[in-house]
Coordinates of C-alpha atoms in Angstrom, one line a residue:
X1 CA -15.5 24.7 103.5
X2 CA -18.2 25.3 100.9
X3 CA -21.8 24.7 101.5
X4 CA -23.4 22.6 98.8
X5 CA -27.1 23.3 99.6
X6 CA -27.5 19.5 100.0
X7 CA -27.8 19.6 103.8
X8 CA -24.1 19.1 104.4
X9 CA -20.8 20.9 103.9
X10 CA -18.3 19.9 101.3
X11 CA -14.6 20.2 102.1
X12 CA -12.5 20.6 98.9
X13 CA -10.3 17.5 98.5
X14 CA -7.6 18.9 96.2
X15 CA -4.3 20.4 97.4
X16 CA -4.1 24.1 98.1
X17 CA -2.2 24.8 94.9
X18 CA -4.9 23.3 92.6
X19 CA -7.1 25.9 90.9
X20 CA -10.5 24.5 91.8
X21 CA -13.7 26.6 92.2
X22 CA -16.9 25.4 93.7
X23 CA -20.1 27.2 93.2
X24 CA -23.2 26.9 95.4
X25 CA -25.4 27.5 92.5
X26 CA -25.4 26.4 88.9
X27 CA -28.0 26.4 86.2
X28 CA -27.6 22.8 85.4
X29 CA -28.9 22.9 81.9
X30 CA -27.0 26.0 80.8
X31 CA -24.2 24.1 79.2
X32 CA -21.7 26.5 80.7
X33 CA -19.0 23.9 80.5
X34 CA -18.1 23.8 76.8
X35 CA -15.8 21.6 74.8
X36 CA -12.8 23.9 74.9
X37 CA -10.5 23.6 77.9
X38 CA -10.8 26.2 80.6
X39 CA -7.7 28.2 81.5
X40 CA -8.0 26.6 84.9
X41 CA -6.7 23.0 85.3
X42 CA -9.9 21.9 87.1
X43 CA -13.1 23.0 88.6
X44 CA -16.2 21.6 90.3
X45 CA -19.7 22.9 90.3
X46 CA -22.6 22.0 92.6
X47 CA -26.3 22.6 92.1
X48 CA -29.1 23.8 94.4
X49 CA -31.1 21.1 96.2
X50 CA -34.3 22.1 94.3
X51 CA -32.5 21.0 91.0
X52 CA -31.9 17.6 92.4
X53 CA -35.4 16.3 92.7
X54 CA -38.3 16.2 90.4
X55 CA -41.4 18.2 91.0
X56 CA -43.0 15.6 93.3
X57 CA -39.9 15.3 95.4
X58 CA -39.8 11.6 94.4
X59 CA -37.2 9.7 92.4
X60 CA -37.8 7.1 89.7
X61 CA -34.5 5.6 90.9
X62 CA -36.1 4.5 94.2
X63 CA -34.1 5.7 97.2
X64 CA -31.1 6.6 95.0
X65 CA -31.6 9.8 93.1
X66 CA -28.6 10.1 90.9
X67 CA -26.5 8.6 88.1
X68 CA -22.8 9.5 87.6
X69 CA -21.5 10.0 84.1
X70 CA -17.8 10.0 83.3
X71 CA -16.9 11.7 80.0
X72 CA -13.2 11.1 78.9
X73 CA -12.5 13.5 76.1
X74 CA -9.4 14.5 74.1
X75 CA -8.6 17.6 76.0
X76 CA -10.8 17.4 79.1
X77 CA -12.0 14.7 81.5
X78 CA -15.4 15.4 83.1
X79 CA -17.7 13.8 85.5
X80 CA -21.4 14.8 86.0
X81 CA -24.0 13.8 88.5
X82 CA -27.5 13.8 86.9
X83 CA -30.8 13.7 88.7
X84 CA -34.1 12.1 87.5
X85 CA -34.9 15.3 85.5
X86 CA -31.7 14.8 83.5
X87 CA -30.3 17.9 85.1
X88 CA -26.7 18.3 86.1
X89 CA -26.4 18.5 89.8
X90 CA -22.6 18.5 90.2
X91 CA -19.7 18.4 87.8
X92 CA -16.0 18.4 87.8
X93 CA -13.4 18.6 85.1
X94 CA -9.6 18.1 84.7
X95 CA -7.6 19.1 81.7
X96 CA -5.6 16.5 79.8
X97 CA -2.1 17.2 78.8
X98 CA -1.4 15.9 75.3
X99 CA 2.2 14.8 74.8
X100 CA 4.2 15.3 71.6
X101 CA 7.3 13.3 72.0
X102 CA 8.0 13.4 68.3
X103 CA 6.5 15.3 65.3
X104 CA 3.2 13.7 64.5
X105 CA 3.1 11.7 67.8
X106 CA 0.2 12.7 70.0
X107 CA -0.2 10.8 73.3
X108 CA -1.7 10.8 76.7
X109 CA -0.1 9.5 79.9
X110 CA -2.3 6.5 80.8
X111 CA -1.7 6.7 84.5
X112 CA -2.2 10.5 84.6
X113 CA -5.4 10.0 82.6
X114 CA -6.6 7.4 85.0
X115 CA -5.7 9.5 88.1
X116 CA -7.7 12.4 86.7
X117 CA -10.7 10.2 86.0
X118 CA -10.6 9.1 89.7
X119 CA -10.3 12.8 90.8
X120 CA -13.3 14.0 88.9
X121 CA -15.4 11.0 90.0
X122 CA -14.4 11.6 93.7
X123 CA -15.2 15.3 93.5
X124 CA -18.7 14.9 92.1
X125 CA -19.6 11.8 94.1
X126 CA -18.8 13.5 97.4
X127 CA -21.2 16.3 96.5
X128 CA -24.2 13.9 96.7
X129 CA -22.9 10.9 98.6
X130 CA -22.1 7.6 97.0
X131 CA -25.0 6.0 98.8
X132 CA -27.4 8.1 96.7
X133 CA -26.0 7.1 93.3
X134 CA -27.6 4.3 91.4
X135 CA -24.8 3.6 89.0
X136 CA -22.1 5.1 86.8
X137 CA -21.7 5.3 83.0
X138 CA -18.6 5.9 81.0
X139 CA -18.2 7.5 77.6
X140 CA -14.9 8.0 75.9
X141 CA -13.3 9.4 72.8
X142 CA -12.9 6.8 70.2
X143 CA -9.7 5.8 68.4
X144 CA -7.3 6.2 71.3
X145 CA -5.7 2.9 72.5
X146 CA -3.2 1.2 74.6
X147 CA -1.3 -2.1 75.0
X148 CA -0.5 -3.2 78.6
X149 CA 0.9 -6.2 80.4
X150 CA -1.8 -8.7 81.3
X151 CA 0.3 -9.9 84.3
X152 CA 1.6 -6.6 85.8
X153 CA -1.1 -4.3 84.5
X154 CA 1.6 -1.8 83.4
X155 CA 1.3 -0.1 80.0
X156 CA 3.9 -0.9 77.3
X157 CA 3.5 2.7 75.9
X158 CA 1.5 5.9 76.3
X159 CA -2.1 6.1 75.1
X160 CA -1.9 6.8 71.4
X161 CA -4.7 9.2 70.5
X162 CA -6.9 9.4 67.5
X163 CA -5.1 12.5 66.4
X164 CA -1.7 10.7 66.2
X165 CA 0.0 10.5 62.7
X166 CA 2.9 8.2 63.4
X167 CA 1.4 5.5 61.1
X168 CA 0.8 7.8 58.2
X169 CA 3.4 6.0 56.0
X170 CA 1.6 2.7 56.8
X171 CA -1.8 4.2 56.0
X172 CA -0.5 5.4 52.6
X173 CA 1.3 2.1 51.9
X174 CA -1.7 -0.2 52.6
X175 CA -4.2 2.0 50.8
X176 CA -2.1 1.8 47.6
X177 CA -0.7 -1.7 47.9
X178 CA -1.5 -4.6 45.5
X179 CA -3.2 -6.6 48.2
X180 CA -5.6 -3.8 49.0
X181 CA -6.4 -3.3 45.3
X182 CA -7.1 -7.1 45.0
X183 CA -9.4 -6.9 48.0
X184 CA -11.4 -4.1 46.6
X185 CA -11.8 -5.7 43.2
X186 CA -12.8 -9.0 44.7
X187 CA -15.3 -7.3 47.0
X188 CA -16.8 -5.4 44.1
X189 CA -17.3 -8.6 42.2
X190 CA -18.9 -10.3 45.3
X191 CA -21.1 -7.3 45.7
X192 CA -22.2 -7.6 42.1
X193 CA -23.0 -11.3 42.6
X194 CA -24.7 -11.0 46.0
X195 CA -25.8 -7.4 46.5
X196 CA -24.5 -7.6 50.0
X197 CA -23.7 -4.3 51.7
X198 CA -20.9 -6.0 53.5
X199 CA -19.0 -6.5 50.3
X200 CA -19.9 -3.0 49.2
X201 CA -18.3 -1.6 52.3
X202 CA -15.1 -3.6 51.8
X203 CA -15.0 -2.6 48.1
X204 CA -14.1 0.9 49.1
X205 CA -12.2 0.1 52.3
X206 CA -9.7 2.9 53.0
X207 CA -7.6 3.1 56.2
X208 CA -7.3 6.4 58.0
X209 CA -5.0 7.8 60.6
X210 CA -7.9 8.4 63.0
X211 CA -8.7 4.7 63.0
X212 CA -6.8 2.4 65.5
X213 CA -5.7 -0.3 63.1
X214 CA -2.6 1.2 61.5
X215 CA -1.3 2.8 64.7
X216 CA -1.7 -0.6 66.4
X217 CA 0.2 -2.3 63.6
X218 CA 2.9 0.4 63.9
X219 CA 3.2 -0.4 67.7
X220 CA 3.4 -4.1 67.1
X221 CA 6.2 -3.6 64.6
X222 CA 8.2 -1.1 66.7
X223 CA 8.2 -2.4 70.3
X224 CA 10.9 -4.9 71.0
X225 CA 10.0 -8.5 71.8
X226 CA 6.3 -7.8 71.2
X227 CA 5.8 -11.1 69.3
X228 CA 7.3 -13.0 72.2
X229 CA 5.1 -11.2 74.7
X230 CA 2.0 -11.9 72.7
X231 CA 2.8 -15.6 72.3
X232 CA 3.2 -15.7 76.1
X233 CA -0.3 -14.2 76.6
X234 CA 1.1 -11.1 78.2
X235 CA -0.4 -8.4 75.9
X236 CA -3.8 -6.8 76.2
X237 CA -5.1 -4.4 73.7
X238 CA -7.8 -1.9 74.6
X239 CA -9.3 1.3 73.4
X240 CA -9.7 4.0 76.0
X241 CA -13.0 2.6 77.3
X242 CA -11.4 -0.8 77.9
X243 CA -8.5 0.8 79.9
X244 CA -10.7 2.9 82.0
X245 CA -13.1 0.0 82.9
X246 CA -10.0 -2.2 83.6
X247 CA -8.8 0.4 86.1
X248 CA -12.3 1.1 87.6
X249 CA -12.8 -2.6 88.3
X250 CA -9.1 -3.2 89.3
X251 CA -8.7 -5.6 86.4
X252 CA -11.8 -7.7 86.9
X253 CA -13.4 -6.6 83.6
X254 CA -11.5 -6.7 80.4
X255 CA -14.0 -5.7 77.7
X256 CA -14.9 -3.1 75.0
X257 CA -18.3 -2.0 74.0
X258 CA -19.5 -2.4 70.4
X259 CA -19.6 1.4 69.7
X260 CA -15.9 1.9 70.6
X261 CA -14.8 -1.2 68.8
X262 CA -16.6 -0.2 65.6
X263 CA -14.4 2.8 65.1
X264 CA -11.1 0.8 65.1
X265 CA -11.4 -0.5 61.5
X266 CA -10.9 -4.0 63.0
X267 CA -14.6 -4.6 63.7
X268 CA -17.2 -6.1 61.3
X269 CA -20.4 -4.1 61.8
X270 CA -22.3 -6.6 59.7
X271 CA -21.3 -9.6 61.8
X272 CA -21.0 -7.6 65.1
X273 CA -17.6 -9.0 66.0
X274 CA -13.9 -8.4 65.7
X275 CA -13.1 -8.8 62.0
X276 CA -11.1 -12.0 61.7
X277 CA -10.6 -11.2 58.0
X278 CA -9.0 -7.8 58.6
X279 CA -6.8 -9.1 61.4
X280 CA -5.5 -12.0 59.2
X281 CA -5.1 -9.7 56.3
X282 CA -2.9 -7.3 58.3
X283 CA -1.2 -9.9 60.4
X284 CA -2.6 -8.7 63.7
X285 CA -3.0 -11.5 66.3
X286 CA -6.5 -11.9 67.6
X287 CA -5.2 -13.1 71.0
X288 CA -4.8 -9.6 72.3
X289 CA -8.4 -8.4 71.9
X290 CA -11.0 -8.0 74.7
X291 CA -14.5 -9.4 74.7
X292 CA -17.3 -7.3 73.3
X293 CA -20.2 -6.3 75.5
X294 CA -23.5 -4.4 74.9
X295 CA -23.2 -0.7 75.8
X296 CA -25.8 -1.0 78.5
X297 CA -25.8 -3.7 81.2
X298 CA -23.3 -5.3 83.6
X299 CA -19.8 -3.8 83.3
X300 CA -18.8 -4.9 86.8
X301 CA -18.4 -2.7 89.8
X302 CA -16.4 0.4 90.4
X303 CA -14.0 -0.4 93.2
X304 CA -14.7 1.3 96.6
X305 CA -11.3 2.9 96.6
X306 CA -12.3 5.1 93.7
X307 CA -15.3 6.8 95.4
X308 CA -16.0 5.2 98.7
X309 CA -18.6 2.7 97.6
X310 CA -18.9 -0.2 95.1
X311 CA -20.9 1.5 92.4
X312 CA -22.3 -0.6 89.5
X313 CA -21.0 0.3 86.1
X314 CA -24.0 0.0 83.8
X315 CA -23.0 1.7 80.6
X316 CA -19.9 2.1 78.5
X317 CA -20.3 3.9 75.1
X318 CA -18.5 6.0 72.6
X319 CA -18.9 9.8 72.9
X320 CA -20.6 10.1 69.5
X321 CA -23.1 7.3 70.2
X322 CA -23.8 8.8 73.6
X323 CA -24.3 12.2 72.1
X324 CA -26.9 10.9 69.6
X325 CA -28.7 9.1 72.4
X326 CA -28.5 12.2 74.7
X327 CA -30.0 14.4 72.1
X328 CA -33.1 12.2 71.5
X329 CA -31.8 10.7 68.2
X330 CA -33.3 7.3 68.8
X331 CA -35.3 6.8 65.6
X332 CA -34.1 6.0 62.1
X333 CA -33.4 9.2 60.2
X334 CA -32.4 11.3 63.2
X335 CA -29.3 13.3 62.5
X336 CA -26.8 14.7 64.9
X337 CA -24.0 17.2 64.2
X338 CA -21.3 17.5 66.8
X339 CA -19.0 20.5 66.4
X340 CA -16.1 20.0 68.8
X341 CA -12.4 19.3 68.3
X342 CA -13.6 17.7 65.0
X343 CA -17.0 17.6 63.3
X344 CA -19.0 14.5 63.3
X345 CA -22.2 13.9 61.4
X346 CA -24.1 10.8 62.7
X347 CA -27.3 9.5 61.1
X348 CA -29.3 6.9 62.9
X349 CA -29.8 4.1 60.4
X350 CA -31.8 1.9 62.7
X351 CA -30.8 -1.7 63.2
X352 CA -28.9 -2.1 60.0
X353 CA -25.4 -0.8 59.1
X354 CA -25.2 1.4 56.0
X355 CA -22.5 0.9 53.4
X356 CA -21.5 3.8 51.1
X357 CA -18.8 4.4 48.5
X358 CA -17.7 7.9 49.6
X359 CA -16.0 7.4 52.9
X360 CA -19.1 7.5 55.2
X361 CA -18.6 4.6 57.6
X362 CA -21.2 2.3 59.3
X363 CA -20.5 2.4 63.1
X364 CA -22.4 1.3 66.2
X365 CA -24.2 4.0 68.1
X366 CA -25.0 1.8 71.1
X367 CA -26.4 -1.6 72.0
X368 CA -29.1 -2.0 74.5
X369 CA -29.4 -4.8 77.2
X370 CA -31.9 -6.9 75.2
X371 CA -29.6 -6.9 72.2
X372 CA -31.1 -4.1 70.0
X373 CA -28.2 -2.4 68.2
X374 CA -28.5 1.1 66.9
X375 CA -26.3 1.8 64.0
X376 CA -25.0 5.2 62.7
X377 CA -23.7 6.3 59.4
X378 CA -20.8 8.6 60.2
X379 CA -18.9 11.3 58.4
X380 CA -16.2 13.2 60.1
X381 CA -13.8 16.1 59.7
X382 CA -10.8 16.3 62.0
X383 CA -10.2 20.0 62.1
X384 CA -13.0 22.2 63.5
X385 CA -12.2 23.1 67.1
X386 CA -8.5 22.9 66.3
X387 CA -9.1 25.5 63.5
X388 CA -10.8 27.8 66.0
X389 CA -8.0 27.4 68.5
X390 CA -5.4 28.0 65.8
X391 CA -7.1 31.3 64.8
X392 CA -6.9 32.5 68.4
X393 CA -3.3 31.3 68.8
X394 CA -2.1 33.3 65.7
X395 CA -3.9 36.4 66.8
X396 CA -7.0 36.6 64.5
X397 CA -9.0 37.1 67.7
X398 CA -8.4 37.0 71.4
X399 CA -11.2 34.6 72.3
X400 CA -13.3 32.2 70.2
X401 CA -16.5 33.7 71.6
X402 CA -15.7 36.9 69.6
X403 CA -15.6 35.1 66.2
X404 CA -19.4 35.2 65.4
X405 CA -19.5 39.0 65.9
X406 CA -16.3 39.6 64.0
X407 CA -17.5 37.4 61.1
X408 CA -20.9 39.1 61.0
X409 CA -19.3 42.5 60.8
X410 CA -18.7 42.0 57.1
X411 CA -21.3 40.9 54.5
X412 CA -19.0 38.0 53.3
X413 CA -15.4 37.0 53.2
X414 CA -14.5 39.4 50.5
X415 CA -13.4 36.7 48.1
X416 CA -11.1 35.0 50.6
X417 CA -11.5 31.3 51.2
X418 CA -10.0 29.0 53.9
X419 CA -9.3 25.3 53.7
X420 CA -9.5 23.7 57.2
X421 CA -7.1 20.8 56.5
X422 CA -4.4 20.5 59.1
X423 CA -5.0 16.8 58.9
X424 CA -6.1 16.6 55.3
X425 CA -9.7 16.5 54.1
X426 CA -12.0 13.6 55.1
X427 CA -15.2 12.3 53.5
X428 CA -16.3 12.8 50.8
X429 CA -13.0 14.2 49.5
X430 CA -10.8 11.7 51.3
X431 CA -7.5 13.4 50.6
X432 CA -5.0 13.0 53.5
X433 CA -2.4 14.9 51.5
X434 CA -4.5 18.2 51.3
X435 CA -3.1 21.2 53.1
X436 CA -4.5 24.1 55.0
X437 CA -4.5 27.8 54.1
X438 CA -6.1 30.9 52.8
X439 CA -6.6 31.8 49.1
X440 CA -7.8 35.1 47.6
X441 CA -6.2 37.5 50.0
X442 CA -6.0 41.0 48.6
X443 CA -4.6 44.4 49.7
X444 CA -8.1 45.4 50.9
X445 CA -8.6 42.1 52.9
X446 CA -9.2 42.8 56.6
X447 CA -8.9 40.7 59.7
X448 CA -12.7 40.4 59.7
X449 CA -12.6 38.9 56.2
X450 CA -10.1 36.3 57.3
X451 CA -12.2 35.4 60.4
X452 CA -15.3 35.2 58.2
X453 CA -13.5 32.9 55.7
X454 CA -12.5 30.7 58.6
X455 CA -16.0 30.4 59.9
X456 CA -17.5 29.9 56.4
X457 CA -15.1 27.0 55.8
X458 CA -16.4 25.1 58.8
X459 CA -20.0 25.6 57.6
X460 CA -19.1 24.4 54.2
X461 CA -17.2 21.4 55.6
X462 CA -20.3 20.3 57.4
X463 CA -22.5 20.9 54.4
X464 CA -20.2 18.9 52.2
X465 CA -20.6 15.9 54.6
X466 CA -24.4 16.5 54.5
X467 CA -24.5 16.3 50.7
X468 CA -22.6 13.0 50.7
X469 CA -24.9 11.7 53.5
X470 CA -28.0 12.7 51.6
X471 CA -26.8 11.0 48.4
X472 CA -25.7 7.8 50.1
X473 CA -28.2 7.3 52.9
X474 CA -31.1 5.8 51.0
X475 CA -33.4 7.0 53.7
X476 CA -35.0 10.4 54.7
X477 CA -32.8 12.7 56.8
X478 CA -34.9 14.4 59.5
X479 CA -34.2 17.7 61.2
X480 CA -30.9 17.7 63.1
X481 CA -29.6 18.3 66.6
X482 CA -26.3 20.2 67.0
X483 CA -24.0 20.1 69.9
X484 CA -20.3 20.7 70.9
X485 CA -18.4 23.8 71.9
X486 CA -18.3 25.2 68.3
X487 CA -22.1 25.0 68.2
X488 CA -22.2 28.1 70.3
X489 CA -21.1 30.0 67.3
X490 CA -24.4 31.1 65.9
X491 CA -23.0 32.3 62.5
X492 CA -21.7 28.8 61.7
X493 CA -24.8 27.0 62.9
X494 CA -27.2 29.3 61.0
X495 CA -25.3 28.9 57.8
X496 CA -25.4 25.1 58.2
X497 CA -29.2 25.3 58.7
X498 CA -29.6 27.4 55.6
X499 CA -27.3 25.3 53.4
X500 CA -28.8 21.9 54.5
X501 CA -32.4 23.3 54.5
X502 CA -32.9 21.6 57.8
X503 CA -34.0 22.9 61.2
X504 CA -31.1 22.6 63.7
X505 CA -32.0 22.3 67.3
X506 CA -29.6 23.3 70.0
X507 CA -30.4 22.3 73.5
X508 CA -29.6 24.3 76.6
X509 CA -27.1 21.7 77.5
X510 CA -24.1 21.1 75.3
X511 CA -23.2 18.0 77.4
X512 CA -25.2 15.6 75.3
X513 CA -22.5 12.9 75.4
X514 CA -22.6 12.9 79.2
X515 CA -26.4 13.0 79.3
X516 CA -26.7 10.2 76.8
X517 CA -24.3 8.1 78.9
X518 CA -26.4 8.8 82.0
X519 CA -29.5 7.7 80.1
X520 CA -27.9 4.5 78.9
X521 CA -26.6 3.8 82.4
X522 CA -30.1 4.2 83.7
X523 CA -31.3 1.8 81.0
X524 CA -28.5 -0.7 82.0
X525 CA -29.4 -0.4 85.6
X526 CA -33.1 -1.1 84.9
X527 CA -34.4 2.2 86.1
X528 CA -35.3 3.4 82.6
X529 CA -37.4 1.4 80.2
X530 CA -36.0 2.8 77.0
X531 CA -33.2 5.1 75.8
X532 CA -35.8 7.8 75.2
X533 CA -36.9 7.9 78.8
X534 CA -35.9 11.5 79.4
X535 CA -36.3 13.0 76.0
X536 CA -39.2 15.0 77.1
X537 CA -37.0 16.7 79.7
X538 CA -34.6 18.1 77.0
X539 CA -34.9 21.9 77.0
X540 CA -34.5 23.6 73.6
X541 CA -32.4 26.7 73.7
X542 CA -32.8 27.7 70.1
X543 CA -34.0 26.4 66.8
X544 CA -32.1 27.6 63.7
X545 CA -34.5 27.9 60.8
X546 CA -33.2 27.8 57.2
X547 CA -33.0 31.3 55.6
X548 CA -34.1 30.7 52.0
X549 CA -33.1 34.1 50.8
X550 CA -29.5 33.6 51.9
X551 CA -29.1 30.1 50.4
X552 CA -28.2 31.1 46.8
X553 CA -25.4 33.4 48.0
X554 CA -24.0 30.7 50.3
X555 CA -24.2 28.1 47.6
X556 CA -22.2 30.4 45.3
X557 CA -19.5 30.8 47.9
X558 CA -19.6 27.0 48.7
X559 CA -18.9 26.2 45.0
X560 CA -15.9 28.6 45.0
X561 CA -14.7 27.1 48.3
X562 CA -14.8 23.6 46.8
X563 CA -12.6 24.8 43.9
X564 CA -10.2 26.2 46.5
X565 CA -10.1 22.9 48.2
X566 CA -9.1 21.3 44.9
X567 CA -6.2 23.7 44.6
X568 CA -5.0 22.7 48.1
X569 CA -5.4 19.0 47.4
X570 CA -2.6 16.4 47.0
X571 CA -0.2 19.0 48.5
X572 CA 2.2 16.8 50.5
X573 CA 2.3 14.1 47.8
X574 CA 3.4 16.8 45.3
X575 CA 6.8 17.0 47.1
X576 CA 7.4 13.4 47.8
X577 CA 11.0 12.5 46.8
X578 CA 11.9 16.2 46.2
X579 CA 13.2 17.1 49.7

């Protein structure tokens, strides 16, 4: 029995072998739960009672003080309870086991994922009582999807994650094929005639492994009798948000939100609908797709069997859109940099999607109940947290928290450069065949030099995205917010601030996705008037100011790093047909 300081005792509901800890006190804004998995499989934290009310003791939610926020990530599933001050009052997390049935295949068990979602919801809701919760919001990783039987509800396969590479051959084929070249040429001509950004976007259309489209095509081509099942109306497609909402509502809601749909490469951001052109072009049947709904609003009701009460679901949003909203990035020009498993740079472009020619994609951040859509221009790099974890796994350091001190123990990398390209290099290089490695190692190179080269490479990777964004955005880029587990590395973040010449704000909470989801859920429930309702409650931990004196040195190393990346480019294609 553990006392929660809420006026009642909480009995742990997990079995005696589960490694769960409950704390009677937590600094709710400390961001102590980072983006890297804990060594424990799960844990729950509970806040003091005085963290669960605002200063007047009243709640803007009426008699219900809290909003639940479910955050389904790549390696961890978390649920948070937020109060009216945007403080975390309770939290629970469960690790996700990624499955690797074949080389390049990276999956999640859909039923295990759902069971862990239920578990973290139950653990947190019991801390405050379901009767005190206004609603629940859901945010998910993008690019992970599933097909399931519309009649039985059973999946046809495991969840195929955004990190999966099984469709790599299809990606390469379609990007180089005659039909795609014709599409690009035709789009360039139409853009010349009309000036439409929609045609500009399609003139540089390039499929990527992280997008759903080619992995979906692979599944449709490799599961027996799929055509027959589709013709019989038995197949449902859904990204992770669709699957979770389907399970929360016991099948009553089959829908995806615009922000998750926009990252599939099967969504037209200019028309705000599933792209009938892309689906016809690739031969993907449109019968299997869910309806699209605004991020905030009516998403049905969470079934009482999940948490003891029928809680309204009032927001469903992608993790990157939620993070931008949670960090106060509501205005055009606001920039957000997430340093987690991957790196994502999201620029708020207002109510219009931005088309570029260098691999920066227009995606939806979120859509509000009255129809206002906030678009983002997004650049991404797939290997950031994965690089940090790799360095620990091969023995460069024993814990990622040591890396900033190790890297700072030497003035620079000693001429060593690292290319973080386990999954190739993304925008603006766009080389899926690039490889990963060190260059410039000498007899005098030390472990500290290798660690510094690794950290420098992540700073340079983000700056490279920023340069492309600055060139293509056609609008001012304001100071940025930074979040994610890797943002705790102050050497990396300081170098990004210096290179970009922008002030980088890091809040005391790193859980901006969960916080943004809670804010949007409050907007969907009608208890907030705008998505910026709790911005004033964000607590700044540190602002990283650009260091002008250091910038020339960093730019010199950045130029050398880009040359190193060129050496590591087109690596896998160099050996095609030779093995």
